[in-house]
Amino acid sequence: MFAQHLPVLPIILPLMAAPLCILLGRSHLAWLLATLVSALSFVISVDVLLTTLEQGVLSYAIGGWQPPWGIEIRIDTASAMILSAVTGISTLVLVYAKESIAKEVDPSQHTLFYTAHLLCLTGLSGILSTGDAFNLFVFLEISSLATYTLVSLGSDKRCLTAAFRYLVMGTIGATFILIGVGMLYMKTGTLNMIDLADRIAEFNGNRTLKTGLAFILVGVSIKLALFPLHMWLPPAYTHAPSAVSAFLASTATKVAVYVMVRFIFTIYGAEFVFHTMSMDILLLALAIVAIFKCSFMATVQSNVKTVLAYSSVAQIGYMILGISLVSSVGLMAGLLHIFNHALMKGALFMAVGAVLLRTGSVDIKAFQGLGKQMPLTMAAFTIAGLSIIGVPLTAGFVSKWYLVTAALEQQQWVIAMLVLLGSLLAIIYIGRILEAAYFKEPSELTAGKDIKEAPMLMLVPMWVLVIANIYFGIDTSLTLSAADTAAQLLTQSMTEIEAAQ
Amino acid sequence: MSFIVDHYNYWIVVLLMMMGFYVVIAANNLVKKIVGLNIFQTSVFMMYISIGKVNGGSAPIAAEGITTYSNPLPHVLILTAIVVGVATTAVGLALVVRIKRAYGTVEENEFEDKEDLI
Amino acid sequence: MIEIISSVFLIVGAFFSLTGAVGIFKFPDFFTRVHAASVTDSISTILIIFGLILRTDFDLVAVKLLFILIFMLLTSPTASHALAKSARHGGLLTLAETRSDKKVGDD
Amino acid sequence: MLVLSATCIAILSVMALALARALKADTVYDRILGVNMFGTKTALFIALMGFLSGRPDFLDIAIVYALINFLGMIAVLRFFEYTAGDENQEQEK
Amino acid sequence: MAEIIDLVLLGMLAITAFNIIFIKDLFTVVMLFGIYSFLSALIFVNLDAVDVAFTEAAVGAGISTVLMLGTLALTGRKEKASSHKTILPLLVVCVTGAALIYGTLDMPLFGDPDNPAHQHVAPRYIEDSPQEIGIPNMVTSVLASYRAFDTLGETAVVFAAAIGVLSLLGLPKRDRATIQSGLKSHLVLRVVAKMIIPLIVLFALYVQFHGDYGPGGGFQAGVIAAAALILYALVFGLPMATHVVPPRVLKALAALGVLIYAGTGVVSLFLSANFLDYSVLAEDPVAGQHIGIIAIELGVGITVFAAMLCIFYAFAGQTERKNIQ
């Protein structure tokens, strides 16, 4: 009986679990409920992913009203793939959070933490599955509001200014998207994405539509921290509790990249965006600058969480680079990197959270000599770090590999070289930490304390992510087929361009 | 002349948006930033509502003897957006209160010397 | 016939509110301005709402208008009273007191 | 109809004057007075506009205006009474 | 006539916004923001957006102004001169403004009946909704039935805001009812408040259930009910108000409202119809729509009331604590 209602469940389950957590009151029950609901959503989204691989697009009319009048839940392979990643990582982070927030968030707020986490999950899964442009704005606001709350739960006072800056820039971004959607509605009279796509195709280069696209792209770039608009991300991820950084780093910005892909490829159609508006050159330039400047900034930081935050902005540069290559292989590489980066960054932030729990500091000096004292955590950190660099047998290598092939396919030698050069920078900032961990004696920060291994509840999710990293590095069948069908689906209208090229 | 009469609503709304946007960026006091944010959002709502207006139409509540109505859809969208705006303002003001308690000041230039803004 | 009476009510109401508006600019000190604003507020509300009631055919709309009238007659004088009391509490001097201080200062 | 629109314009000009008072005021209390007068006049203006546009059943909004205007006034006075304590300390310091 | 009023109101709005930029005294900025919200609500009335004017006046001018005053009570009134130069912000603003003006060149004419916005989706809302859903207020029918998922998301936003403010500021304790911290000296105010508050609560209930036939609905009713209690808290003091509506109950009510709304959707799931499809709630689809809309409007009203009051308690609790030290 529930088979045809599956697409809507990943949204309403966390939505109903959040108020239940408040009614339950005690944080243990809230944690149990949150983890169960998140795991259930993960199972459902994997099942939805498998059905989309066979049937293509799943459509579900909310309220029984047909799409252009009512709101439609529209899940295709791309959204199902990222939805599975988001719900999976949310489950692992919730398991991880039980121990991690015990020290970083004061006990009276644990229930509120789980409620805000569930609301953020609702918002993200809502963005991924809705087929209505304004509904996307509403779910974007739900996830953003929950994120500001989560970031401001940190123990360090600087998390407050970071949360405030994130709030102001996030709201400006959301209002820009609102202006863009308003202009779209003004010219086409509808809000459903597929309907919008058909009606926009009739206008060739209307000034209002161009401005609408520009505003939406700027708004979404603020949300995904593309290079010039990324200033809110490093302080937010550094001063937020590590469970929150782990969850946000691997999901929030990735969902914003999905929104950009949805607007560029589904609604406006790639050839309008990339040829008449020549957006590909702009995105390409910003992506490359993002990769190099932020990787360089990562190498000079002393706080390991800031290093990872800057590395996230750099990795987003890779995704945008994949998208701006205007080819189905490039888009596939971008989608693949979204999935793989979620695994890598989640594991890295969890490892750093474990170090913070045991040594009380995330400075690079605290990492000295941890190779021996916290072997399992540092091993997880090493493998995930290698995956960021793109060493073979890891998921990072797969996405880097397809990025380079996509670039070479279009004879863009320079871009291929730049992607490899970017990995060199990654070697430097990951290497610095590994060198401190394995080849240096414990510094004065950690000399006195005897540092035990991280608790089991934190090690298990960390290692699940690391194993997933390696598994998807070797057997790429599932992720590759999902990304490929998604790319084909999104770039149907692109085929004439390739023919024309 | 008719070109101006048909578009004056949009131009004044754009002017208001830019005033709000300027206050958000240039304001040094955090409370004033939030006031600017509100002005910016309210002017975006006005753009939406002026899309929905039909000349000679009346409010979209069915009453006998009235045929042309204004478009109800922008009104629904803006009802949602207003509540979203107030929710963001409430969280923003709560953050300002906490920042005042933690830093002792709400002036943005006085943060920089207190901690290293990355 | 009723039309004319309601028009007269409306015009007189509008006139009183205009006088109130001019009053808040012309009067010398704060307390006379509060006086001007709140008195004309009440009278113009009564007159205009009565003018409007005459125009309705005495159904739900008229009841709503009466509700507004009662509500505003309760709230706006109270608000003005509270404002004046708070101003007094806040140490604002009336014109007479400022003149008497000057006189004391001059002698 | 003519009388209604004439009253509307009169009330509109009173609102403009009240706004001017609120913008250009020497003491803060004058500003609050301007805002208060502006609020009450807008409530009347909506009632008149309801009749002018032939949809008189929109008077609920006029009630909300009067209510919110009163709430704003009480909040301002509460704010004054609260910060009056701090200002005296500032003056004494 | 309506165009002249529209033009004059927009002019007043622009002047108010212009003044807000240059005034340094934050108290005046908040007062002018109150006028700004009032004026924009007035323009919405003039542009036939009656429900939106209702919400903007109640939420924009009421709650936001009270919260901002509560914040100013803690953070002080004077804005210090900003040292950093204003060329960069001006540049960014001019570029965005130019892009917006460029966008308005192709925009359909203001108020023109055959705009594309009125062609594709809107005619069904205007013609069919009174028959299909059976209520005259088309905005409520679109809000509650055609696009019910948006409103569910919005209730979640209000709930998320209440959670955010709760986690940041915490709720005041209920026990300290002894301190008379209300407007003690204003006897007249206390008497009038005693008379008005029941009227306001009655009006809130009227707005809640009149949402189908006239302007009103869950949001507006929730905010007006919250305004009534905020008025009580301002005049008689927060401790007295926390006795009338205890904060713990508010947290439960906010959660309950969201559950009522989502629960109505799940009920239609169990009756093997799509999520939030009310036509299966009763044999006759139109009666089902009525039941569904009343249920979710109640859910929305409860959540908005509890969330707004929760947020006010959190802010007022801060000033009380500072007041006591």
PDB file of C-alpha atoms in Angstrom, chain B residues 58-59 61 63 66, chain D residues 53-55 57-58:
ATOM      1  CA  SER B  58     -10.848  43.340  -6.879  1.00  0.00           C
ATOM      2  CA  ALA B  59      -9.529  41.276  -3.964  1.00  0.00           C
ATOM      3  CA  ILE B  61     -12.496  36.714  -2.379  1.00  0.00           C
ATOM      4  CA  ALA B  63     -18.462  37.875  -3.962  1.00  0.00           C
ATOM      5  CA  ILE B  66     -17.708  40.979  -9.133  1.00  0.00           C
TER       6      ILE B  66
ATOM      7  CA  SER D  53     -13.440  50.224  -3.631  1.00  0.00           C
ATOM      8  CA  GLY D  54     -16.882  48.823  -2.925  1.00  0.00           C
ATOM      9  CA  ARG D  55     -15.628  45.925  -0.747  1.00  0.00           C
ATOM     10  CA  ASP D  57     -16.059  43.658   4.304  1.00  0.00           C
ATOM     11  CA  PHE D  58     -12.309  44.380   4.666  1.00  0.00           C
TER      12      PHE D  58
END
